[in-house]
Amino acid sequence: MSWDFFVPVCIGDLVKTGGINQYVVQDVVPPKQLFCVFNTGFKAALRSQGPLCILEHFDTGYSVLHGLAASLPALLVSTSISAAERKEKLNAVKMSVFLLCKLTETLESYSCRQSIVTAPGKGGKKGKAGGEGLLQWDSEREKVLHALVQLLQLDIRSLWSLSLVEEEFISCVTCCCYKLLENPTISHVKSKPTRDCIIHLLGVLIKKYNHLLGASVKVIQLLQHFEQLSSVFAQAVSVWSTEYGVRAIIGEVIREIGQKSSEELAREGSGVKAFASFLSELSALVPELMIPNISVLITHLEGESHTMRVAVCEVLGEILVRVLCGDGLDESGKADRDRFFDTLQEHLHDTHSHVRARVLQVYTRIVNSKALPLCRYSEVMELAVGRLMDKSINAVKSAIQLLAAFIAHNPYSCKLSSADLKKPLEKETAKLREMKKKLEGKAPVAVIKASELWAAMEPELLVTVRTELEPTSETEREQQEDEDDRDVEEEKEAEDDRATAVKIDTTELSPNLPPTPQKEGEKEGEEGELKKQEMLVQYLTDTETFALQVERAISVINTMLYWKTTSVVQEAVQFCVTVCEFSVANSVSGVRKMLPLVWSTDAAIKDAVVQAYRRLYLNPQGETVRMKAQTLVDSLSELMVDASLGTIQCLEEIVQEFFSSGSNLQSTVVQVLWERFTGKRETSGLHKRAAVLLLGMAREVVLSNLDTLCSVALGEKVTEDFLLARDTVITICSITDHVRTLGRAPFRLPQEHQLFTCLTQAIAEGVVMEDPYWQSFMEQAVRLIYFLAESPDQLCSRLLQRNPGQMQDGSQESNEQVNCVCLAQLLALCGCVAFWQVSHLERSVSAELRRRRGETEEREEKEKGPSTANESAMEEELGLIGASAEDTEAELIRKICETELLAEENLLCAFLPLLVKVCSSPGRYSHPQLTTAACLALSQYMMISPSVCEENIRLMFTVLERSSFPVVRANAIIALGDLTVRFPNILEPWTQNLYARLSDEVPSVRQTAVTVLTQLVLKDVLKVKGQVSEVAVLLIDPEPHITSLALNFFNELASKDNAIYNLLPDIISRLSDPERRMSSEDFNTIMKQLFSYITKERQTESLVEKLCQRFRTAKTERQWCDLATSLSLLSMCERGFKRLQECWECYSDKLTEPGVYQPLLSITAKLRRGAKLQFKAQVDEFEKRLTAVHTRGLENVESPEMEEENQKEGPTERTPSGSSHGDDSFVTPQKSRKSKKPVITFSSDEEEDEEGECSHFSLATLHLDWNLTFSHNVTFLAPD
């Protein structure tokens, strides 16, 4: 053999001339001769030589491969053939198709196996050989399918007798197609050509070769086993029904799915997901063809499979959006539409959350497509608002999206405000009533219509006419018989005469009311106007109803802005933006409420809030840059009106981001702000204040602008607008903070600077004025003095010396009676100076000492040699130098506060006795502002040193408990909270008094108390003890805001390890105390919330034992019932149930009480759900034992076997030592063992001197709270 065979890359390479001794195909047999050559030559050689015959007849085999896929359909084009040729071509077709299909199936199976074997591993690389083979077959697969499509599109049925194609032939092709569809990658984008070829090939078979029933059955079978084919078959069925006109295929497939039983679909592996996806995608492709078969699918809405219910609802939604929409529907279409909407509304209350969420999404698509009838808006809107309370997060998100769609596509008005709609509605309703009265007044009092009068007279008149005209005698009858021979025309004339005689004109019956066209036209015009007015009133009524529903939704969604679920918060933010754009009432409340989320640690939430504010306020509309800038400034100014300090701080983050983004509006915006502040353009005081604050946020105020700020806001007219002066001082503080951080040396201005002259003059003049805004200005002014001035203590000392003189002059004019308001403002000034003096020492002076020490150390290190430098470096590593120096500086500051600030020569000391006198004499000094100012000032004095705090702490708590002013009690709580942070050891014995304010009768005081205690507990300043039960009581407070604060307290406390678990027994004991007289419903509500934090199995087991042991110390029936209720609220497990059985002796004698028996019985009901057979038997036995003791008593149930068992188990049971105590009160039993319980440690527990260091947090917090001194909405800011 002189040649070698080389495997070619592709088949066509075999006919090309290759290298030396390379085999080349010489003779490619034409297709017409192929059959003859194959039979005569190849078969004989195969019989004689076996497999080696391929060496001589390879060209024949190559011709087969070459001709099958390319030239076979051309053989069948000719129409006039003989019987022999027909048989020959039929055999060729059948053999070729068989060989081609089976070869395709084999290669496809191999391809699938190879794809699994050569799947990419961790490195992401495939096998080289397998990858090349797959690529080659992918290209050849399309050629095969194209050849089959071309073949079957020809009229090959004529090859069979009577044109009946045998079923085996069709099955051969369809099996090949369905085998290709089993490929896992058939639904991928890269397989689209192959997928389209298969779909068209099956379409030809269905249309021409009677494959309809087989295709419908095969579709169901493949969907059941291959979930990825749902989209493929949806596309296929739509193509078959539209392009090939076989609409019956949809009915067959849907009928097959509809006949699936609910039990079958509920089984795993039933293909229900594929069926559902198939129906959803098919309805999206051909919704109009789904309507005739929808009745078959409706039955699945009552089935157990929620997946099928979702699919059917989506089908209904597609039909409603794309088919049954618009005003051109006939009566049948409207009836179907209403029926489908009713079905969807029913499933808004489906038992499965996924169904509820998807139905809400379907409604969202309907509303966005404007396919919802107007008459259903109110009803669906109300259902959507109700779904906001859904337990499912997905349902809540979908409900928010639906409500946003309602607002965005509402048909009523671009501005939805029930307050604005109320007056127009009342006006139009009154107009409608007047029109109705006017129309009723024009009508006659008693009018009988002609038709009614004729209907009443007709019977009697007919009888009279008949008696007069009918013949009565024999002669008349004979004459009538003679007249029968007359012509037909005369007979008709006689009948006409009789009819004329019977007929009575309506005008003759009512001659007084002749109908005139003019009156009828006026009447129709009035009725038309009345109908228009009725439509207008109905429109306004519907609009108001819609607006009220939107406002109710806003109040609910605003509470979701602080949920822990990020996706819900994002949806709530988008909803707030939508309602704000449509000017819905109270929409700004949600926009302001979400502003603090700019500090969120979740980047997605922060980004959503920033984008929302950018969309609402930072993307203004206008023709010119100037107009855009004015619009932006207007919107931001409106947002800052009546904004709190926290809101302004959050808004600063948004504004700074805008100015850092490089917008082309920046310079124009700054120019507009300066124009508004300086008064170049007429503007209100509110906009002036907003302008100066925005300038501070934008960092566009530099030191060169201080003179302008002073002259405009702090000049001669400062006493006319203290709010503008306050906001200007805040702006100056913000820019000086920025300047101070630039350099190492502190930035301060001389005392003679115009700024301090203006500030001291404004403070001094305002003390003797009764301006409610002076105090907030004074606090910011004193703060700025201590921030910027050289020797600020001297400035403030002169200020204090100046003010008593002014008050003394004023008192002489008023018969030596000091004005209470002026005295209150003077005391507030003293307290503010004392506070910022301490802050100045501990922040500025301490920082300056550290800075100077650092410079000195650097200078000394440069002067020292290398040996001493190494020694100092070693000392620094050991922490000796820095620690000792810092301790020395802290001791110096503490000594100054203790000895010098309140020394006799210091002016601050002169006011302390006056403060004590005012606070201790509420009967004499009963003015609320004076009492409030004195209380706050005294607390600020107490921040100076531990000695002052100890001397006046009892007085402060007396004021807290006995003051008749709620604002005084609230401010006292805030002050004592700051003192607890600064001097924890001094305040620790008074903790119980702080907790007592949680039961204050005024809601604002309770709110302040729970806020302060939350911060103290969560920051580990106060130890968590049994007094937390007072916070638990607030979970049922009538004020929703207080309830949410208490809930937040326990949510945060639950994040601490075992905190709530350790407290629960004591909380139960305190709440069950008979003296508290708490109702069982309230107790259950509180305990249900607290037990929801117990999630660990070991904690549950331990609590079961602890609660059971407390049955021994409980003395009243109510306490027994509360303990049993607490046990029933635990999420019991097998280990907990076992411990409950072991503690049988603790509660068995109380089972005769229904309040004990019923909760324990509910435990068995919960345990029985989903329990194994063995465990269920134990639960049933325990339940029988409970029931027996409850019905017959313990002494009649216990058997000897049980007694033996109890005796065996008795020594192992642990009995609390508390049971031997004679105390009848319901107290926590103490264990006899000495093992330590896990306790929560706090930073304040560490041993330290009572004279602790002053905390930055306490000072800053108290100062910020002073801004709300005279308001009832007092807040407590958390430390950083």
Tab-separated table of C-alpha atoms in Angstrom, residues 815-1130:
chain	number	residue	atom	x	y	z
A	815	ASN	CA	-40.621	98.766	91.515
A	816	GLU	CA	-37.641	96.473	92.128
A	817	GLN	CA	-39.497	93.395	90.804
A	818	VAL	CA	-37.187	91.446	88.521
A	819	ASN	CA	-38.836	90.249	85.356
A	820	CYS	CA	-39.028	86.454	85.422
A	821	VAL	CA	-38.283	86.108	81.720
A	822	CYS	CA	-35.203	88.299	81.945
A	823	LEU	CA	-33.966	86.415	85.005
A	824	ALA	CA	-34.533	83.130	83.178
A	825	GLN	CA	-32.493	84.356	80.225
A	826	LEU	CA	-29.697	85.533	82.531
A	827	LEU	CA	-29.558	82.139	84.257
A	828	ALA	CA	-29.541	80.410	80.867
A	829	LEU	CA	-26.571	82.596	79.865
A	830	CYS	CA	-24.715	81.658	83.076
A	831	GLY	CA	-25.290	77.954	82.499
A	832	CYS	CA	-24.197	78.212	78.874
A	833	VAL	CA	-20.979	80.040	79.814
A	834	ALA	CA	-20.229	77.424	82.491
A	835	PHE	CA	-20.794	74.594	80.051
A	836	TRP	CA	-18.614	76.008	77.271
A	837	GLN	CA	-15.929	77.011	79.771
A	838	VAL	CA	-15.568	73.365	80.762
A	839	SER	CA	-15.677	72.312	77.125
A	840	HIS	CA	-13.033	74.925	76.270
A	841	LEU	CA	-10.726	73.586	78.939
A	842	GLU	CA	-11.119	69.934	78.043
A	843	ARG	CA	-11.090	70.339	74.276
A	844	SER	CA	-9.204	73.449	73.212
A	845	VAL	CA	-6.831	73.928	76.147
A	846	SER	CA	-6.089	70.227	76.410
A	847	ALA	CA	-5.439	69.985	72.666
A	848	GLU	CA	-3.156	73.027	72.808
A	849	LEU	CA	-1.198	71.494	75.694
A	850	ARG	CA	-0.740	68.307	73.687
A	851	ARG	CA	0.361	70.285	70.646
A	852	ARG	CA	2.918	72.281	72.627
A	853	ARG	CA	4.177	69.150	74.341
A	854	GLY	CA	4.645	67.507	70.956
A	855	GLU	CA	6.606	70.474	69.633
A	856	THR	CA	8.764	70.527	72.756
A	857	GLU	CA	9.511	66.824	72.466
A	858	GLU	CA	10.440	67.193	68.804
A	859	ARG	CA	12.746	70.065	69.593
A	860	GLU	CA	14.382	68.158	72.456
A	861	GLU	CA	14.884	65.092	70.273
A	862	LYS	CA	16.719	67.179	67.714
A	863	GLU	CA	18.953	68.645	70.419
A	864	LYS	CA	19.683	65.263	72.036
A	865	GLY	CA	22.271	62.837	70.719
A	866	PRO	CA	21.558	59.444	69.182
A	867	SER	CA	22.036	57.545	72.467
A	868	THR	CA	19.455	59.559	74.351
A	869	ALA	CA	17.150	59.332	71.333
A	870	ASN	CA	17.248	55.527	71.567
A	871	GLU	CA	16.406	55.659	75.275
A	872	SER	CA	13.473	57.999	74.687
A	873	ALA	CA	12.279	55.789	71.843
A	874	MET	CA	12.323	52.810	74.195
A	875	GLU	CA	10.378	54.753	76.785
A	876	GLU	CA	7.818	55.752	74.160
A	877	GLU	CA	7.410	52.093	73.164
A	878	LEU	CA	6.753	51.233	76.792
A	879	GLY	CA	4.165	54.035	76.951
A	880	LEU	CA	5.837	55.828	79.820
A	881	ILE	CA	6.334	59.335	78.471
A	882	GLY	CA	2.978	59.861	76.741
A	883	ALA	CA	0.916	58.298	79.531
A	884	SER	CA	2.486	60.293	82.318
A	885	ALA	CA	2.272	63.539	80.385
A	886	GLU	CA	-1.375	62.986	79.482
A	887	ASP	CA	-2.209	62.135	83.083
A	888	THR	CA	-0.515	65.313	84.235
A	889	GLU	CA	-2.467	67.408	81.740
A	890	ALA	CA	-5.775	65.744	82.658
A	891	GLU	CA	-5.061	66.316	86.338
A	892	LEU	CA	-4.340	69.970	85.647
A	893	ILE	CA	-7.653	70.428	83.812
A	894	ARG	CA	-9.519	68.586	86.569
A	895	LYS	CA	-7.915	70.752	89.230
A	896	ILE	CA	-8.864	73.946	87.395
A	897	CYS	CA	-12.479	72.784	87.140
A	898	GLU	CA	-12.562	71.778	90.799
A	899	THR	CA	-10.881	74.795	92.387
A	900	GLU	CA	-10.806	77.784	90.049
A	901	LEU	CA	-14.015	77.847	87.995
A	902	LEU	CA	-16.228	78.200	91.051
A	903	ALA	CA	-13.826	80.123	93.241
A	904	GLU	CA	-15.134	83.199	95.005
A	905	GLU	CA	-13.296	85.575	92.696
A	906	ASN	CA	-14.883	83.912	89.644
A	907	LEU	CA	-18.173	85.472	88.567
A	908	LEU	CA	-19.738	82.078	87.824
A	909	CYS	CA	-19.718	81.282	91.554
A	910	ALA	CA	-21.995	84.222	92.302
A	911	PHE	CA	-24.897	82.747	90.386
A	912	LEU	CA	-24.818	79.218	91.871
A	913	PRO	CA	-26.736	80.098	95.091
A	914	LEU	CA	-29.390	81.836	92.992
A	915	LEU	CA	-29.786	78.706	90.833
A	916	VAL	CA	-30.166	76.498	93.892
A	917	LYS	CA	-32.685	78.888	95.409
A	918	VAL	CA	-34.872	79.011	92.288
A	919	CYS	CA	-34.824	75.207	91.875
A	920	SER	CA	-35.531	74.520	95.552
A	921	SER	CA	-38.402	77.029	95.820
A	922	PRO	CA	-40.938	76.092	93.148
A	923	GLY	CA	-43.736	77.768	95.068
A	924	ARG	CA	-42.027	81.137	95.036
A	925	TYR	CA	-40.533	80.858	91.552
A	926	SER	CA	-43.398	79.298	89.645
A	927	HIS	CA	-42.773	80.783	86.200
A	928	PRO	CA	-42.238	77.836	83.785
A	929	GLN	CA	-39.492	79.505	81.729
A	930	LEU	CA	-37.604	80.535	84.859
A	931	THR	CA	-37.870	77.066	86.388
A	932	THR	CA	-36.766	75.425	83.155
A	933	ALA	CA	-33.787	77.714	82.691
A	934	ALA	CA	-32.679	77.342	86.317
A	935	CYS	CA	-32.896	73.543	86.163
A	936	LEU	CA	-30.795	73.354	83.000
A	937	ALA	CA	-28.277	75.908	84.258
A	938	LEU	CA	-27.863	74.008	87.532
A	939	SER	CA	-27.215	70.777	85.641
A	940	GLN	CA	-24.588	72.574	83.568
A	941	TYR	CA	-22.922	73.818	86.751
A	942	MET	CA	-22.941	70.249	88.052
A	943	MET	CA	-20.895	69.219	84.997
A	944	ILE	CA	-17.984	71.296	86.286
A	945	SER	CA	-16.821	69.045	89.119
A	946	PRO	CA	-17.874	65.963	91.119
A	947	SER	CA	-18.217	67.995	94.298
A	948	VAL	CA	-20.825	70.324	92.784
A	949	CYS	CA	-22.609	67.307	91.355
A	950	GLU	CA	-22.742	65.501	94.706
A	951	GLU	CA	-23.994	68.606	96.495
A	952	ASN	CA	-26.936	69.174	94.159
A	953	ILE	CA	-27.815	65.697	92.874
A	954	ARG	CA	-30.610	65.218	95.400
A	955	LEU	CA	-32.130	68.557	94.430
A	956	MET	CA	-32.058	67.614	90.746
A	957	PHE	CA	-33.917	64.338	91.341
A	958	THR	CA	-36.412	66.173	93.541
A	959	VAL	CA	-37.103	68.534	90.639
A	960	LEU	CA	-37.377	65.532	88.329
A	961	GLU	CA	-40.041	63.862	90.446
A	962	ARG	CA	-42.024	66.793	91.829
A	963	SER	CA	-41.966	69.497	89.188
A	964	SER	CA	-45.412	70.262	87.835
A	965	PHE	CA	-44.055	71.264	84.412
A	966	PRO	CA	-43.540	68.414	81.925
A	967	VAL	CA	-40.850	70.342	80.050
A	968	VAL	CA	-38.853	70.708	83.267
A	969	ARG	CA	-39.080	66.976	83.980
A	970	ALA	CA	-38.099	66.136	80.386
A	971	ASN	CA	-35.102	68.473	80.431
A	972	ALA	CA	-34.072	67.135	83.828
A	973	ILE	CA	-33.976	63.614	82.408
A	974	ILE	CA	-31.714	64.770	79.585
A	975	ALA	CA	-29.425	66.606	81.995
A	976	LEU	CA	-29.198	63.652	84.354
A	977	GLY	CA	-28.419	61.417	81.396
A	978	ASP	CA	-25.416	63.572	80.557
A	979	LEU	CA	-24.362	63.619	84.197
A	980	THR	CA	-24.576	59.808	84.254
A	981	VAL	CA	-22.089	59.684	81.396
A	982	ARG	CA	-19.753	62.165	83.087
A	983	PHE	CA	-19.967	60.922	86.685
A	984	PRO	CA	-21.367	57.354	86.510
A	985	ASN	CA	-20.382	56.413	90.064
A	986	ILE	CA	-22.247	59.361	91.551
A	987	LEU	CA	-25.424	58.716	89.551
A	988	GLU	CA	-25.463	54.934	89.911
A	989	PRO	CA	-27.490	54.848	93.201
A	990	TRP	CA	-30.165	57.040	91.582
A	991	THR	CA	-30.807	54.751	88.608
A	992	GLN	CA	-34.189	53.646	89.938
A	993	ASN	CA	-35.395	57.230	89.923
A	994	LEU	CA	-34.550	57.555	86.245
A	995	TYR	CA	-36.532	54.408	85.409
A	996	ALA	CA	-39.479	55.757	87.389
A	997	ARG	CA	-40.029	58.485	84.781
A	998	LEU	CA	-40.977	55.765	82.274
A	999	SER	CA	-44.371	55.685	83.977
A	1000	ASP	CA	-44.871	59.467	83.901
A	1001	GLU	CA	-48.408	60.555	83.062
A	1002	VAL	CA	-47.250	62.911	80.282
A	1003	PRO	CA	-46.299	61.221	76.975
A	1004	SER	CA	-43.496	63.690	76.168
A	1005	VAL	CA	-41.753	62.868	79.445
A	1006	ARG	CA	-42.086	59.123	78.853
A	1007	GLN	CA	-40.715	59.555	75.353
A	1008	THR	CA	-37.707	61.507	76.621
A	1009	ALA	CA	-37.081	58.993	79.401
A	1010	VAL	CA	-37.092	55.958	77.122
A	1011	THR	CA	-34.832	57.734	74.635
A	1012	VAL	CA	-32.285	58.708	77.296
A	1013	LEU	CA	-32.300	55.294	78.979
A	1014	THR	CA	-31.952	53.564	75.610
A	1015	GLN	CA	-28.758	55.465	74.929
A	1016	LEU	CA	-27.381	54.902	78.423
A	1017	VAL	CA	-28.059	51.170	78.351
A	1018	LEU	CA	-26.919	50.522	74.805
A	1019	LYS	CA	-23.724	52.542	75.351
A	1020	ASP	CA	-22.988	50.417	78.437
A	1021	VAL	CA	-23.229	53.383	80.803
A	1022	LEU	CA	-26.043	51.826	82.870
A	1023	LYS	CA	-26.119	48.201	83.904
A	1024	VAL	CA	-29.014	46.205	82.517
A	1025	LYS	CA	-31.123	45.109	85.470
A	1026	GLY	CA	-34.663	44.064	86.214
A	1027	GLN	CA	-35.842	47.664	85.961
A	1028	VAL	CA	-35.903	47.102	82.213
A	1029	SER	CA	-39.408	45.758	82.847
A	1030	GLU	CA	-40.498	49.398	82.969
A	1031	VAL	CA	-39.319	49.756	79.373
A	1032	ALA	CA	-41.196	46.564	78.492
A	1033	VAL	CA	-44.427	48.139	79.750
A	1034	LEU	CA	-44.014	50.846	77.119
A	1035	LEU	CA	-44.530	48.188	74.428
A	1036	ILE	CA	-48.249	48.644	75.098
A	1037	ASP	CA	-48.136	52.420	75.506
A	1038	PRO	CA	-51.110	54.209	73.908
A	1039	GLU	CA	-48.697	56.523	72.043
A	1040	PRO	CA	-47.427	54.748	68.880
A	1041	HIS	CA	-44.160	56.695	68.837
A	1042	ILE	CA	-43.300	55.636	72.377
A	1043	THR	CA	-44.148	52.043	71.491
A	1044	SER	CA	-41.765	52.168	68.533
A	1045	LEU	CA	-38.997	53.586	70.737
A	1046	ALA	CA	-39.451	50.775	73.249
A	1047	LEU	CA	-39.444	48.233	70.435
A	1048	ASN	CA	-36.230	49.738	69.085
A	1049	PHE	CA	-34.698	49.474	72.565
A	1050	PHE	CA	-35.288	45.724	72.722
A	1051	ASN	CA	-34.224	45.234	69.111
A	1052	GLU	CA	-30.878	46.824	69.910
A	1053	LEU	CA	-30.610	45.044	73.254
A	1054	ALA	CA	-31.165	41.713	71.512
A	1055	SER	CA	-27.936	42.252	69.582
A	1056	LYS	CA	-26.031	41.940	72.869
A	1057	ASP	CA	-25.273	38.328	73.727
A	1058	ASN	CA	-27.881	36.770	76.046
A	1059	ALA	CA	-29.031	40.174	77.350
A	1060	ILE	CA	-32.781	39.598	76.989
A	1061	TYR	CA	-32.417	35.937	77.938
A	1062	ASN	CA	-30.837	36.904	81.272
A	1063	LEU	CA	-33.492	39.523	81.972
A	1064	LEU	CA	-36.627	37.569	81.043
A	1065	PRO	CA	-37.244	35.775	84.379
A	1066	ASP	CA	-36.996	39.034	86.331
A	1067	ILE	CA	-39.182	40.868	83.824
A	1068	ILE	CA	-41.849	38.179	84.127
A	1069	SER	CA	-41.682	38.376	87.910
A	1070	ARG	CA	-42.101	42.147	87.969
A	1071	LEU	CA	-44.884	42.233	85.381
A	1072	SER	CA	-46.759	39.439	87.181
A	1073	ASP	CA	-46.651	41.291	90.490
A	1074	PRO	CA	-50.280	41.580	91.734
A	1075	GLU	CA	-49.646	45.154	92.814
A	1076	ARG	CA	-49.034	46.190	89.195
A	1077	ARG	CA	-52.519	44.985	88.174
A	1078	MET	CA	-51.594	44.412	84.549
A	1079	SER	CA	-54.255	42.758	82.406
A	1080	SER	CA	-53.558	39.335	80.926
A	1081	GLU	CA	-53.936	40.690	77.369
A	1082	ASP	CA	-51.243	43.319	77.958
A	1083	PHE	CA	-48.977	40.733	79.575
A	1084	ASN	CA	-49.381	38.411	76.590
A	1085	THR	CA	-48.600	41.227	74.143
A	1086	ILE	CA	-45.388	42.164	75.964
A	1087	MET	CA	-44.221	38.587	76.405
A	1088	LYS	CA	-44.920	37.665	72.795
A	1089	GLN	CA	-42.550	40.395	71.675
A	1090	LEU	CA	-39.840	39.545	74.216
A	1091	PHE	CA	-39.932	35.806	73.550
A	1092	SER	CA	-39.485	36.470	69.824
A	1093	TYR	CA	-35.840	37.290	70.632
A	1094	ILE	CA	-35.222	33.822	72.100
A	1095	THR	CA	-34.044	31.811	69.105
A	1096	LYS	CA	-31.382	29.455	70.494
A	1097	GLU	CA	-32.456	25.979	71.486
A	1098	ARG	CA	-30.293	25.962	74.596
A	1099	GLN	CA	-31.811	29.245	75.811
A	1100	THR	CA	-35.307	27.866	75.292
A	1101	GLU	CA	-34.484	24.733	77.243
A	1102	SER	CA	-33.017	26.723	80.133
A	1103	LEU	CA	-35.985	29.118	80.226
A	1104	VAL	CA	-38.412	26.200	80.383
A	1105	GLU	CA	-36.670	24.951	83.505
A	1106	LYS	CA	-36.472	28.405	85.109
A	1107	LEU	CA	-40.123	29.201	84.474
A	1108	CYS	CA	-41.262	25.811	85.725
A	1109	GLN	CA	-39.278	26.255	88.929
A	1110	ARG	CA	-40.996	29.584	89.514
A	1111	PHE	CA	-44.333	27.823	89.818
A	1112	ARG	CA	-43.151	26.818	93.295
A	1113	THR	CA	-42.648	30.407	94.470
A	1114	ALA	CA	-45.723	31.854	92.758
A	1115	LYS	CA	-48.550	32.334	95.274
A	1116	THR	CA	-51.491	33.636	93.256
A	1117	GLU	CA	-53.495	32.086	90.436
A	1118	ARG	CA	-52.717	35.033	88.202
A	1119	GLN	CA	-48.993	34.378	88.570
A	1120	TRP	CA	-49.516	30.722	87.664
A	1121	CYS	CA	-51.425	31.734	84.551
A	1122	ASP	CA	-48.738	34.228	83.505
A	1123	LEU	CA	-46.021	31.598	83.880
A	1124	ALA	CA	-48.017	29.092	81.841
A	1125	THR	CA	-48.635	31.720	79.157
A	1126	SER	CA	-44.919	32.487	79.041
A	1127	LEU	CA	-44.154	28.791	78.537
A	1128	SER	CA	-46.628	28.610	75.659
A	1129	LEU	CA	-44.971	31.553	73.916
A	1130	LEU	CA	-41.604	29.802	73.715
